Structure formats: structure tokens, C-alpha cells
CSV table of C-alpha atoms and ligand atoms in Angstrom, one decimal:
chain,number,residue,atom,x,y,z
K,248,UNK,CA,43.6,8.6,-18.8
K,249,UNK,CA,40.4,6.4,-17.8
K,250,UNK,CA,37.4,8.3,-18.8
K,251,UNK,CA,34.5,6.8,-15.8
K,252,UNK,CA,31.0,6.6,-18.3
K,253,UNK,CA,27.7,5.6,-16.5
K,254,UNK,CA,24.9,4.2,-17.6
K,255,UNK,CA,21.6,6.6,-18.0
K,256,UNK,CA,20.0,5.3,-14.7
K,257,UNK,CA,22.9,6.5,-13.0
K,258,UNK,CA,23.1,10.0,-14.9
K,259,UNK,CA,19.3,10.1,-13.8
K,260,UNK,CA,20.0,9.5,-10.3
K,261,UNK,CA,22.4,12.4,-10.1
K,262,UNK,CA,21.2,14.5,-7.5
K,263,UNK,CA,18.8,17.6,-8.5
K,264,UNK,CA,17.5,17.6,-5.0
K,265,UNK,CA,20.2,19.0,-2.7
K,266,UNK,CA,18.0,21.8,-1.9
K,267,UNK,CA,15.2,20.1,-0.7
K,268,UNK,CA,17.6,18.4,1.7
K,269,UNK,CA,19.7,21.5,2.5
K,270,UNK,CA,18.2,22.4,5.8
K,271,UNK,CA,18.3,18.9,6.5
K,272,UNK,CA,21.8,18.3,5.9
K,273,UNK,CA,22.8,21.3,7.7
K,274,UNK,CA,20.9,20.3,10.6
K,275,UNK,CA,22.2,16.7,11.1
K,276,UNK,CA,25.8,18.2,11.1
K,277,UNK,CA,24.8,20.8,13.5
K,278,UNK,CA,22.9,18.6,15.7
K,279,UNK,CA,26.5,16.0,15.4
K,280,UNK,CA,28.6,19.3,16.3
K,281,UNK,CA,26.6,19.3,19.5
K,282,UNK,CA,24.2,22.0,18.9
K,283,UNK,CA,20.7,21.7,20.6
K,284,UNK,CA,19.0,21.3,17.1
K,285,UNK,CA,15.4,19.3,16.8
K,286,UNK,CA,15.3,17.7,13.6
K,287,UNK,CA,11.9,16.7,12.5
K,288,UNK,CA,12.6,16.4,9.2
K,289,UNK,CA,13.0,13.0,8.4
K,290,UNK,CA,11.3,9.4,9.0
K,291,UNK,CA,12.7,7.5,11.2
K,292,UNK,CA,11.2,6.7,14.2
K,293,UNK,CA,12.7,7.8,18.1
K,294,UNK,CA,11.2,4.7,19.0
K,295,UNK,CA,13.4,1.8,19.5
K,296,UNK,CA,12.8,-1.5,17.9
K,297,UNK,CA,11.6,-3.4,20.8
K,298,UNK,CA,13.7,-6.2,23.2
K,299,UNK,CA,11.8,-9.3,22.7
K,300,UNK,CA,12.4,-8.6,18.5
K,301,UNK,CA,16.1,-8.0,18.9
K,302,UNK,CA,16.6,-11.3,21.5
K,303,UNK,CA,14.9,-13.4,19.0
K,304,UNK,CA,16.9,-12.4,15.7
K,305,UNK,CA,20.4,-12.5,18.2
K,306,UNK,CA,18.9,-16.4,18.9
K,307,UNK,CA,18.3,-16.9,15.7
K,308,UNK,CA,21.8,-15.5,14.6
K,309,UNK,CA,23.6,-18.3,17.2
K,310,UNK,CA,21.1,-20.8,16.0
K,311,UNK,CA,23.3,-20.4,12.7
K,312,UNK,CA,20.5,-18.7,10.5
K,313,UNK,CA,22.9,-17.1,8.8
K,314,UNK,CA,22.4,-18.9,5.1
K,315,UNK,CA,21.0,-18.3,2.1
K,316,UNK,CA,17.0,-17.5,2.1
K,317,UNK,CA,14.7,-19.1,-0.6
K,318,UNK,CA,14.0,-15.8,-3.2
K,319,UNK,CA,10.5,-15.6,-2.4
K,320,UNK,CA,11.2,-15.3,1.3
K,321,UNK,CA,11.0,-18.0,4.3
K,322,UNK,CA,7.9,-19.9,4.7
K,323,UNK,CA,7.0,-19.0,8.1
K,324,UNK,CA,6.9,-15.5,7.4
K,325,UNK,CA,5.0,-15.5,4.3
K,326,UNK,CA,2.6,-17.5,5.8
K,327,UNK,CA,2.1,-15.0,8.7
K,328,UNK,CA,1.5,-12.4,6.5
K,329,UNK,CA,-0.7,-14.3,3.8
K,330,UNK,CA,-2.8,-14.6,7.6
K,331,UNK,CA,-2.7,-11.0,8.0
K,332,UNK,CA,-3.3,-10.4,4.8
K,333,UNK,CA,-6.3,-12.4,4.7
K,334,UNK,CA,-7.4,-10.6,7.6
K,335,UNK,CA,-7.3,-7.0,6.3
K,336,UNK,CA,-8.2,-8.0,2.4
K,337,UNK,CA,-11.3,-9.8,4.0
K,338,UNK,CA,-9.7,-12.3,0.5
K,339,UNK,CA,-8.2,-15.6,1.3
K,340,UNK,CA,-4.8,-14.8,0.9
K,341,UNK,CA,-1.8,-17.6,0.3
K,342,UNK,CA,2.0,-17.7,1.3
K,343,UNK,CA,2.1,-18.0,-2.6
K,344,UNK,CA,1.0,-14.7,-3.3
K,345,UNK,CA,3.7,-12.8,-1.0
K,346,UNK,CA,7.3,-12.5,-1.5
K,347,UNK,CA,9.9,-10.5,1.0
K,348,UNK,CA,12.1,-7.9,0.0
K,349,UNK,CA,14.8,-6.2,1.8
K,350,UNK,CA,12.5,-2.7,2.7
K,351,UNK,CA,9.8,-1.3,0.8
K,352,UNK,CA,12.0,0.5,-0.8
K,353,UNK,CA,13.2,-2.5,-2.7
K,354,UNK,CA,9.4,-3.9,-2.9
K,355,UNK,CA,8.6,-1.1,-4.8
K,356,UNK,CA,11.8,-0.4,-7.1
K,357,UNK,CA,11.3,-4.5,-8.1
K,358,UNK,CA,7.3,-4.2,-8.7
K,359,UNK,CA,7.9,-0.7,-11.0
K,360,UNK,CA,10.8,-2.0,-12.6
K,361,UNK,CA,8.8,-5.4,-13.4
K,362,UNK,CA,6.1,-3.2,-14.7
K,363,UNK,CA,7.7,-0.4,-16.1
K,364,UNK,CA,9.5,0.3,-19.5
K,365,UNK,CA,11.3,3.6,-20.3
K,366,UNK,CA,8.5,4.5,-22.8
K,367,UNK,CA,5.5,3.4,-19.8
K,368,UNK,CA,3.8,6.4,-18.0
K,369,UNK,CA,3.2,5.7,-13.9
K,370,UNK,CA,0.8,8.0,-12.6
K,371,UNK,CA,1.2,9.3,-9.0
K,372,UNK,CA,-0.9,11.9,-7.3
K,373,UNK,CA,0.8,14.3,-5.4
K,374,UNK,CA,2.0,15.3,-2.4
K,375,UNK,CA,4.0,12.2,-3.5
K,376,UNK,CA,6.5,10.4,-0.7
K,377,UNK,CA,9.6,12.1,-1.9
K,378,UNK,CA,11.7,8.2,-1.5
K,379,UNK,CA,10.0,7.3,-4.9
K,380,UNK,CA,11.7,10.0,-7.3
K,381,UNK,CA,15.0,8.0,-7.1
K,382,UNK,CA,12.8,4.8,-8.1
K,383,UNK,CA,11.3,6.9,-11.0
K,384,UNK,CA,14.6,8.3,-12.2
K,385,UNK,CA,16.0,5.1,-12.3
K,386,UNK,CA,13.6,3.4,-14.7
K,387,UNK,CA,13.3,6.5,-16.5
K,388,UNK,CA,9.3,6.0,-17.1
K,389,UNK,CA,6.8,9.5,-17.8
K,390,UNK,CA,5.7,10.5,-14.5
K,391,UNK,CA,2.1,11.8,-14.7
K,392,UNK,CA,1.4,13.3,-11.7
K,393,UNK,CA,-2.1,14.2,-10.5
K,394,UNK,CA,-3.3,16.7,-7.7
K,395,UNK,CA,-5.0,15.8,-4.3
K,396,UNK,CA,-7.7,17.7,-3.3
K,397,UNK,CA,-6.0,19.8,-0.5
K,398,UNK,CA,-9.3,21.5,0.9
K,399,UNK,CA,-10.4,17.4,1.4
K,400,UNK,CA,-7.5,16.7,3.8
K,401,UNK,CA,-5.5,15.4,0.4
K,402,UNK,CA,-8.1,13.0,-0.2
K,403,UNK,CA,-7.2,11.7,-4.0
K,404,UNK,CA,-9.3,12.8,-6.9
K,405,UNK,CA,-10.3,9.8,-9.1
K,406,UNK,CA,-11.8,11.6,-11.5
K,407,UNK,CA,-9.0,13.6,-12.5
K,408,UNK,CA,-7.0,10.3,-12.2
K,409,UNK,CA,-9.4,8.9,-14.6
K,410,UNK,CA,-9.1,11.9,-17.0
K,411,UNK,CA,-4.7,11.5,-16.7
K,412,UNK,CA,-4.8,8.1,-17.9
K,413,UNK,CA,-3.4,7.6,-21.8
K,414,UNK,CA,-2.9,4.4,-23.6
K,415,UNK,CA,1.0,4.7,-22.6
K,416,UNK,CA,-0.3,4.1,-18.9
K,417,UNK,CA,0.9,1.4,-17.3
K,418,UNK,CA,1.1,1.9,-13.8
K,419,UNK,CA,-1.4,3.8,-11.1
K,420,UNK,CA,1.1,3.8,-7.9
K,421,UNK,CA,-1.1,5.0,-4.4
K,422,UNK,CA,0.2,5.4,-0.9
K,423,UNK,CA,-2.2,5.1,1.7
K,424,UNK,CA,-2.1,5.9,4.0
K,425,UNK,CA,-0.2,8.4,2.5
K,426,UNK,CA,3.1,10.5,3.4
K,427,UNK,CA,3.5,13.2,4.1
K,428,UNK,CA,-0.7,14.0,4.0
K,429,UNK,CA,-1.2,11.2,6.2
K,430,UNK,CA,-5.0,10.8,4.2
K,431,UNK,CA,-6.2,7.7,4.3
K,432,UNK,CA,-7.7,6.6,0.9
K,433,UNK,CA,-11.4,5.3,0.9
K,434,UNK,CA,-12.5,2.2,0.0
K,435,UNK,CA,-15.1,3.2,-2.5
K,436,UNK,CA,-12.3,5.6,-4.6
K,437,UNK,CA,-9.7,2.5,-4.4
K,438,UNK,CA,-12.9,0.4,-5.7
K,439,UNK,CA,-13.3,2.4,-8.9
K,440,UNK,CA,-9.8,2.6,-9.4
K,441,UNK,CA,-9.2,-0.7,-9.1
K,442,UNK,CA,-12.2,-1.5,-11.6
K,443,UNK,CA,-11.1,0.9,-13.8
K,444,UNK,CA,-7.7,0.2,-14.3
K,445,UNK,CA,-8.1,-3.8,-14.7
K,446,UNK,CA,-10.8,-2.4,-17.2
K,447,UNK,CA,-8.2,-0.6,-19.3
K,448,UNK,CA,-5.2,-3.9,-18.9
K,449,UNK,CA,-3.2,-1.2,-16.1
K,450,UNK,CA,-1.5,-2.4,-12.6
K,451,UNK,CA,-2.8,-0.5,-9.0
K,452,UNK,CA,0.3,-0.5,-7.1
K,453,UNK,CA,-0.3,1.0,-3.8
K,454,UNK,CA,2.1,1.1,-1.1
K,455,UNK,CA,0.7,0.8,2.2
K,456,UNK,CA,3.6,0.7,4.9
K,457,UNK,CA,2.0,2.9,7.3
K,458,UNK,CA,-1.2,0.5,7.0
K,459,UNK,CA,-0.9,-0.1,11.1
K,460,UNK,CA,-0.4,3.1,12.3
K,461,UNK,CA,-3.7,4.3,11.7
K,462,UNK,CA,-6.0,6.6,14.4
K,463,UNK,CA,-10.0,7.1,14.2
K,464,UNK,CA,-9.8,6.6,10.5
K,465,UNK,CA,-9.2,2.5,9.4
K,466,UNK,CA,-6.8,1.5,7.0
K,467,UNK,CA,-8.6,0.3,4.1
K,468,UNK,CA,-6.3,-2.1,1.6
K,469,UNK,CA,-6.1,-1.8,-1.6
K,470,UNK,CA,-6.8,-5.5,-1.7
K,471,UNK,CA,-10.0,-5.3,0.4
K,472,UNK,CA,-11.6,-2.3,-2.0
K,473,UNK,CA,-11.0,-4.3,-5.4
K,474,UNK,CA,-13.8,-6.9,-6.3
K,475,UNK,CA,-11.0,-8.3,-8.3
K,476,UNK,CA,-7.2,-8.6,-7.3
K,477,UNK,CA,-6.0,-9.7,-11.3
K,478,UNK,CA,-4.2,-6.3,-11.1
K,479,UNK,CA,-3.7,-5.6,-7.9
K,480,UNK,CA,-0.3,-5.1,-5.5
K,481,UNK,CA,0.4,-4.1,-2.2
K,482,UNK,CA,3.9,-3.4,-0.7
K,483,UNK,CA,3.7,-3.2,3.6
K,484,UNK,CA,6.8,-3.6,5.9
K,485,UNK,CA,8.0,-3.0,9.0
K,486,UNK,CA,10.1,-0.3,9.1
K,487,UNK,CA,7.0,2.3,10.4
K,488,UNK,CA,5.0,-0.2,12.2
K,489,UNK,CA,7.4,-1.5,14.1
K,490,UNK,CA,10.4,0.8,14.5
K,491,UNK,CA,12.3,-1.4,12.3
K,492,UNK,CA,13.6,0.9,9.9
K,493,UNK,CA,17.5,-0.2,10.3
K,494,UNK,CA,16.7,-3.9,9.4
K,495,UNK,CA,15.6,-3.5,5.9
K,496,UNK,CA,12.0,-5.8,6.0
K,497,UNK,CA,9.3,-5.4,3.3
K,498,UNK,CA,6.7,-7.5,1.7
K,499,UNK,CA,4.9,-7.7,-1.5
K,500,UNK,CA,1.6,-9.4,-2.2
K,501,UNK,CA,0.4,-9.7,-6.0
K,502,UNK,CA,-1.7,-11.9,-8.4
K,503,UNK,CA,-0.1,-15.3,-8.9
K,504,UNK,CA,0.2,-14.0,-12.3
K,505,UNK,CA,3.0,-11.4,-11.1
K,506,UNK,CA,4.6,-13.4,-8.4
K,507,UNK,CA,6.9,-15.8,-11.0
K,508,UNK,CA,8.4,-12.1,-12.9
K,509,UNK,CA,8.9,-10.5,-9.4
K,510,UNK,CA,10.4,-14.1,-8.3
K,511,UNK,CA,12.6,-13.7,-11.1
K,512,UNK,CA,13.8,-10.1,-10.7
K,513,UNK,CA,14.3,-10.4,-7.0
K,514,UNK,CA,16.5,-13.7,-7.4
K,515,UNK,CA,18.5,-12.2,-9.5
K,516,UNK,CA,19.3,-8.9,-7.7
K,517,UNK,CA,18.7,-9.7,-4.2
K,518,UNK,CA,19.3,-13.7,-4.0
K,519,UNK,CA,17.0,-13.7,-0.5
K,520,UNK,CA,16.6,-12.1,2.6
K,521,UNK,CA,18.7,-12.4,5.5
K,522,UNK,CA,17.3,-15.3,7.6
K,523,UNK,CA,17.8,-14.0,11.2
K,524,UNK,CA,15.7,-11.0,10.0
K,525,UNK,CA,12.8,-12.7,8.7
K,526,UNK,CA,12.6,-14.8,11.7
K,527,UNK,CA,12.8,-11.8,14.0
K,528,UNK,CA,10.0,-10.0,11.4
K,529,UNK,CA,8.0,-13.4,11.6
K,530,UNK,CA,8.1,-13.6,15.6
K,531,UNK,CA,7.5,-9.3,15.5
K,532,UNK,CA,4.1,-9.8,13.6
K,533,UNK,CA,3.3,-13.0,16.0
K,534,UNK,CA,3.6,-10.9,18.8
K,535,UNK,CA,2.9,-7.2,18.4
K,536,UNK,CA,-0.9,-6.7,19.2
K,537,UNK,CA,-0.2,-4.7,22.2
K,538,UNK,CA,2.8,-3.1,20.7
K,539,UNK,CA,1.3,-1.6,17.7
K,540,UNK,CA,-1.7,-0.4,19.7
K,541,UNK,CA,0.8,1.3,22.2
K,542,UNK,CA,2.8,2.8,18.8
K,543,UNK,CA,-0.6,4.0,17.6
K,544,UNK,CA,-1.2,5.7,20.8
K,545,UNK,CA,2.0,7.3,20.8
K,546,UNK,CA,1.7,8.7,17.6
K,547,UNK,CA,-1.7,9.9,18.2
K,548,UNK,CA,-1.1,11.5,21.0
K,549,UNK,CA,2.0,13.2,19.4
K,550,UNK,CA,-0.6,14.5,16.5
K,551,UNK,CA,-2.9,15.5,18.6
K,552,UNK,CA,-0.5,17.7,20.8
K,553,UNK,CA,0.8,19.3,17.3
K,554,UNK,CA,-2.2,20.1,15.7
K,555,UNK,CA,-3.4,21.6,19.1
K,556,UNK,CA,-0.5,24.1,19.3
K,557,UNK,CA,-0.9,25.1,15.4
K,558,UNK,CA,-4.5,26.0,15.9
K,559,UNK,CA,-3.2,28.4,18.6
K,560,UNK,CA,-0.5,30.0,16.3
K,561,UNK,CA,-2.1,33.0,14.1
K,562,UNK,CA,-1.1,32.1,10.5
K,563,UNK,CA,-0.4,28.2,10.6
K,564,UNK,CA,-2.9,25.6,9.5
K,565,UNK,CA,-2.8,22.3,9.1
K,566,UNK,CA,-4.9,19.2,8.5
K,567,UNK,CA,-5.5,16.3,11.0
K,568,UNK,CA,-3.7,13.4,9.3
K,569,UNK,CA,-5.3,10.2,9.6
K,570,UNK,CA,-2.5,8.2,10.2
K,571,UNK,CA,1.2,7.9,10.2
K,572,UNK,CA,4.2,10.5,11.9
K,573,UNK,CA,3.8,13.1,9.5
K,574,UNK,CA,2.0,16.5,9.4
K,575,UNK,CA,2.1,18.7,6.4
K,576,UNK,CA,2.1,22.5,8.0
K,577,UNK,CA,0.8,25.5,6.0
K,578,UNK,CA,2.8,28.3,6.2
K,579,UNK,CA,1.2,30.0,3.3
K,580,UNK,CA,-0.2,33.2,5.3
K,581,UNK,CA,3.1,33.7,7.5
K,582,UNK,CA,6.4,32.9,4.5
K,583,UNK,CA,7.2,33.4,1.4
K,584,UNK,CA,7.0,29.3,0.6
K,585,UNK,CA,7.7,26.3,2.8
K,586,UNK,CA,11.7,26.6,1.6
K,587,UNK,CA,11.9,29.8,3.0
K,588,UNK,CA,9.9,28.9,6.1
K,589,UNK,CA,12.0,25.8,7.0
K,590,UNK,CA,15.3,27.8,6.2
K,591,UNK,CA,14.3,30.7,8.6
K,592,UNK,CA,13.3,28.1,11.3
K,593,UNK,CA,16.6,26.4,11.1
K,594,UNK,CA,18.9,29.6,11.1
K,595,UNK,CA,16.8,31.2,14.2
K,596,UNK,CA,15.7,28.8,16.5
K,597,UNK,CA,17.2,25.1,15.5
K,598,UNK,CA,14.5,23.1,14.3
K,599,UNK,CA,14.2,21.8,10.9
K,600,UNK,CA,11.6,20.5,8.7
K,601,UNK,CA,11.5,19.6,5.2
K,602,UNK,CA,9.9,21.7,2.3
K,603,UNK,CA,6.7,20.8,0.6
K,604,UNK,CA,8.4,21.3,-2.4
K,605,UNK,CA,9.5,17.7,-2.2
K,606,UNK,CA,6.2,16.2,-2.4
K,607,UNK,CA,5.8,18.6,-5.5
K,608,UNK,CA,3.9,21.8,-6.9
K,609,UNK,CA,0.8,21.6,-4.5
K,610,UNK,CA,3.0,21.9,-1.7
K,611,UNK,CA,5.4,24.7,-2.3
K,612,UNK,CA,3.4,26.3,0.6
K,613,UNK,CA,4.2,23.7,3.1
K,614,UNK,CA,6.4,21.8,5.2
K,615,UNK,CA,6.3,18.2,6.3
K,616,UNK,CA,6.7,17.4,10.2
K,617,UNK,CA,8.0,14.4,11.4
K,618,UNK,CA,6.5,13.5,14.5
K,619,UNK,CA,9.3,11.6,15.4
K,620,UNK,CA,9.6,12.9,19.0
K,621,UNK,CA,7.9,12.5,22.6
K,622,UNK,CA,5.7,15.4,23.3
K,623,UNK,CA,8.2,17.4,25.6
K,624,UNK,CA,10.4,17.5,22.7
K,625,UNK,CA,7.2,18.8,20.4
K,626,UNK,CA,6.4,21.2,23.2
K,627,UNK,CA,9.6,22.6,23.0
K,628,UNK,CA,9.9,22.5,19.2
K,629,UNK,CA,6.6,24.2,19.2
K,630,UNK,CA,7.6,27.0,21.7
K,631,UNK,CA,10.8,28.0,19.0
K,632,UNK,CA,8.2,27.9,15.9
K,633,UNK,CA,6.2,30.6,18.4
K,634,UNK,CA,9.2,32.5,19.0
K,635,UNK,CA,10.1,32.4,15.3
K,636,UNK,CA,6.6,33.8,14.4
K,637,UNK,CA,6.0,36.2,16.5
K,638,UNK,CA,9.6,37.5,16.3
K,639,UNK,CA,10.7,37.4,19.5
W,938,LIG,C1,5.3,5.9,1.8
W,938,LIG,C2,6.6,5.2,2.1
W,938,LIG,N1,6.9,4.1,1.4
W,938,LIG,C3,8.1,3.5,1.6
W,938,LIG,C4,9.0,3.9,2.5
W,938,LIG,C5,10.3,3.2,2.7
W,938,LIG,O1,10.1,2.1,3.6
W,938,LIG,P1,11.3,1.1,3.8
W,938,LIG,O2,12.0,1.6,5.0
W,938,LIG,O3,10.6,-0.2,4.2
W,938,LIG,O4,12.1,1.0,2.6
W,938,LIG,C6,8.7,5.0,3.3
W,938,LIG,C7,9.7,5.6,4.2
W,938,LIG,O5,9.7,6.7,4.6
W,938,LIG,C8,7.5,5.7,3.0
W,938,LIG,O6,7.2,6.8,3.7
């Protein structure tokens, strides 16, 4: 009888998170039995990837761009986003310092896993996007994991990021702006951090995929804060910005003295990019000035409708993100912790939400919202979280 064995990554990978995605679950197979659920407790956005992007990767598809892509990613591409990148870095920025990776997901598995060894400690701060714990597992790296300062709207605490770093430190891995606080990281704290870690030989990763769907606040790169990029990486993509979450488009830019070790890793376990989806990413970022304003609007609009209705319900708080689809709710003064708050919502009035728990400790009090619906939808969802409360 074959006994299966898998490797440790694997083992590690073995899911210990059901129950953060238990109310989840349950409501995506209510909501396909036909039930009038309102799930807002994932990332992807309502928002359809727009016409003029899907024409030009079905030309490109009959134009036979079907082949094998160069590992780094196709030239036009990368030199559209060196441009951009230029732009928000305020750095000349060349198509030799980008490569494309299926997703950001990828981007950042390959950078950390180029980084990384099992014996390296990557220090986060929390709330941390829950998508990187499978990353983490994976490479099996100490995860030091440092508070936000709540109170601050989650701004990050460099002093006590400072005071977490050890000589096994390898890694200091930021997401701004951030989910699920949707804090945007200011330039000065990335600027020490950035001079502090090159100081002590230690990579800033920060992963900044919701970089164009900022409001009042601007995005400010990681890039553009450094005096000095030696150490310095960005992931972006297009999956937020541009309702493209289905076609798997991510970018990393990093010193030259990264890009041949991420060249290397990617080759061997990608091989390249699809080409009809670069060229549709290429002719999206060409093209989407009036898009991503209208997208920012959207979701600004959607935010500000939220956070209005929470100030009017006794016992919920929240903080006005800066950017992105997410709002983390406190339900501190109304339920036990966010579980049981997003549990109770689900079983009495259909909507679901995710936990805080997921982001870690900090959190347990809270639960993430995905604005990922118009505003009649987020009047409605609002109107059962009343009922809900008030016990209707
Ligand atoms: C902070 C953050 N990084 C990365 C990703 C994943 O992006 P992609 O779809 O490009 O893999 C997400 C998706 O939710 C995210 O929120």
C-alpha cells in the first residue's frame, strides 16, 4: 500500500485557518443555493475589467500571441511601468529593474523565497493581509510580527520595528497602502526604515498593489521615501487597480543587484507570462487615466457611505481608511470578538464579513469589510447590520 509523504512546505501549508474562513465558506454556498446573502468578505472587486482591455488581449490572442514570454516579462510592458515607476519614485527608473510575474501573489512568494532561508526572521506589522501566511508557511522563515498603532488609524510604529529587529533579520515586508487598515504609510517612517535597514545589510519589501486606489491621502512608494534603493523592492499589479484580479498580472521592481536571482527563480518556476495578458496589462496602463480616477471615485464614495452609517450605529467604530476596498469595523463595545460578530451577522441577517482574527492578535475585536459593492447594495447590507444590532 502506497504511503503519500509530502514535503514540510506542504505539511506547513495544511490548513489551520478554516475558521477564519468559516462564515465565508458558508456564505458563498448559501449565496450559490440561491439565498439572498451579501458577501463582503472577500477581495475581489464587483467591478468588471473594462471592454477596451478585454478587446485588446482577444486581438492580441488572434494575432497569435500565444508563445512563450521572455522571463523577465515583455519589453513593452516593462518599459511602461519603469515610466510609471519613474513617475511615482520621482528615481529614474529602467525596464531593467522590473520583472512581471503572474499576480502579486507570485511577486511576493519569488522576492521572499529569493530572500528568505528557513532559519531568516521576516518582520511584518500587523493587521497583516491574511494572503501572505501561505507565503510564510511555505518558506518556513520566523515571523516577527509587530503592532500598528490602532488609535493612529494603523499607522506603523518604526520604533518598535526598530526595537524587533535581531541579527537573524532578513526581511522588513510593508503593505501600503495596507489591507485590511487601508493606512497609508508616510514617507518620512518609510525613509527611516529604508535607512535603517540598508544600515544593518536587511531587504524593505513593501507591497503596494493598492498604490492607485488612493483618496485624500497620496500613495507614497516605498521607492520615493528611500534616499537609496540598494535594498529596496516594490511588488504593484493590477488585480485592485484595475479589476483584473482573474488574469493573474503583477510586477516587481528591485536593485539591479536582485533582478538576475529573481530572473533566475522566476524562469525556473514560471518560464514567462502569458503574452496576450501582458499586452492587454501594457495597453490597460496606457490607457487608464480616466478609468482609475473613476475606480477611485467609486471606492470613495462607497467608503464614505460606510463610514457614515457606522457613525450612526451606537457601539460600531471604525477608522477612515485612506485607500483601498477595505474597512476594518470595531465591534469591541457590541460582541464578544469579531468571530462571534461575523458569525451572528451571517446566521441572522445574511451578510458576511471576515474576522479580524486573520490579520492577527490586534484585531480579534474586528472585522474586515469589503467594499466590493455599489452603495444600494451597502445601504441594504447596512440596514441588516442595524437590524442585527438593535435586535429587531
Ligand atoms: C495586500 C495585498 N497584496 C497582494 C494581493 C494579491 O494580489 P494578486 O491578485 O495580484 O495576487 C492582495 C489581494 O487581496 C492584497 O490585498
Amino acid at each position: 500500500m502506497f504511503e503519500p509523504r509530502f514535503s514540510r512546505a506542504a505539511q506547513r501549508l495544511e490548513a489551520d485557518d478554516a475558521d477564519l474562513w468559516q462564515v465565508h465558506t458558508e456564505a458563498m454556498a448559501r449565496h450559490a443555493n440561491g439565498e439572498d446573502v451579501i458577501v463582503m468578505s472577500v477581495g475581489d472587486p464587483d467591478l468588471p475589467t473594462i471592454d477596451p482591455i478585454i478587446e485588446n488581449a482577444v486581438t492580441s490572442l488572434y494575432r497569435g500571441r500565444t508563445h512563450y514570454s521572455p522571463g523577465m516579462g515583455e519589453p513593452a510592458l516593462r518599459k511602461k511601468i519603469a515610466e510609471i515607476e519613474t513617475e511615482a519614485s520621482g528615481k529614474p527608473t529602467t525596464s531593467d529593474e522590473v520583472i512581471i510575474f503572474p499576480g502579486a501573489t507570485n511577486a511576493i512568494y519569488s522576492v521572499l523565497r529569493c530572500l528568505l532561508d528557513s532559519d531568516s526572521e521576516l518582520l511584518i506589522t500587523e493587521p497583516t493581509y491574511v494572503g501572505y501566511q501561505g507565503i510564510f508557511k511555505t518558506i518556513g522563515c520566523t515571523i516577527v510580527s509587530v503592532p500598528t498603532i490602532i488609535e493612529d488609524g494603523f499607522a506603523i510604529d518604526v520604533d518598535a520595528i526598530v526595537a524587533a529587529v535581531t541579527p537573524a533579520t532578513r526581511v522588513v515586508l510593508l503593505n501600503t497602502p495596507g489591507n485590511p487598515s487601508g493606512n497609508v504609510i508616510a514617507g518620512d517612517d518609510l525613509a527611516r526604515l529604508a535607512e535603517f535597514t540598508r544600515a544593518r545589510d536587511i531587504w524593505l519589501v513593501c507591497d503596494e498593489v493598492y498604490s492607485m486606489l488612493t483618496f485624500e491621502k497620496p500613495h507614497v512608494s516605498a521607492r520615493r521615501a528611500a534616499d537609496n534603493l540598494d535594498n529596496v523592492i516594490i511588488v504593484d499589479g493590477l488585480s485592485k487597480s484595475h479589476s483584473m484580479t482573474g488574469w493573474r498580472l503583477g510586477w516587481v521592481v528591485a536593485p539591479e543587484n536582485a533582478i538576475p536571482t529573481l530572473l533566475n527563480f522566476t524562469s525556473a518556476t514560471v518560464f514567462g507570462c502569458s503574452q496576450f495578458i501582458q499586452d492587454a496589462a501594457a495597453f490597460a496602463l496606457e490607457n487608464d487615466a480616466e478609468y482609475i480616477a473613476a475606480i477611485r471615485q467609486e471606492y470613495r464614495k462607497r467608503r464614505d457611505y460606510a463610514v457614515g452609517r457606522i457613525s450612526s450605529i451606537n457601539g460600531l467604530q471604525c477608522h477612515l481608511p485612506d485607500a483601498g476596498m477595505f474597512l476594518m469595523l470595531d465591534v469591541s463595545n457590541i460582541a464578544q470578538d469579531g468571530e462571534s460578530f461575523a458569525r451572528q451577522l451571517l446566521d441572522e441577517v445574511n451578510v458576511s464579513v471576515l474576522p479580524g482574527s486573520g490579520f492577527g492578535e490586534q484585531t480579534l475585536h474586528h472585522v474586515r469589510l469589503s467594499l466590493t459593492h455599489d452603495v444600494e447594495v451597502l445601504a441594504s447590507a447596512f440596514d441588516r447590520i442595524e437590524t442585527m444590532i438593535s435586535g429587531d
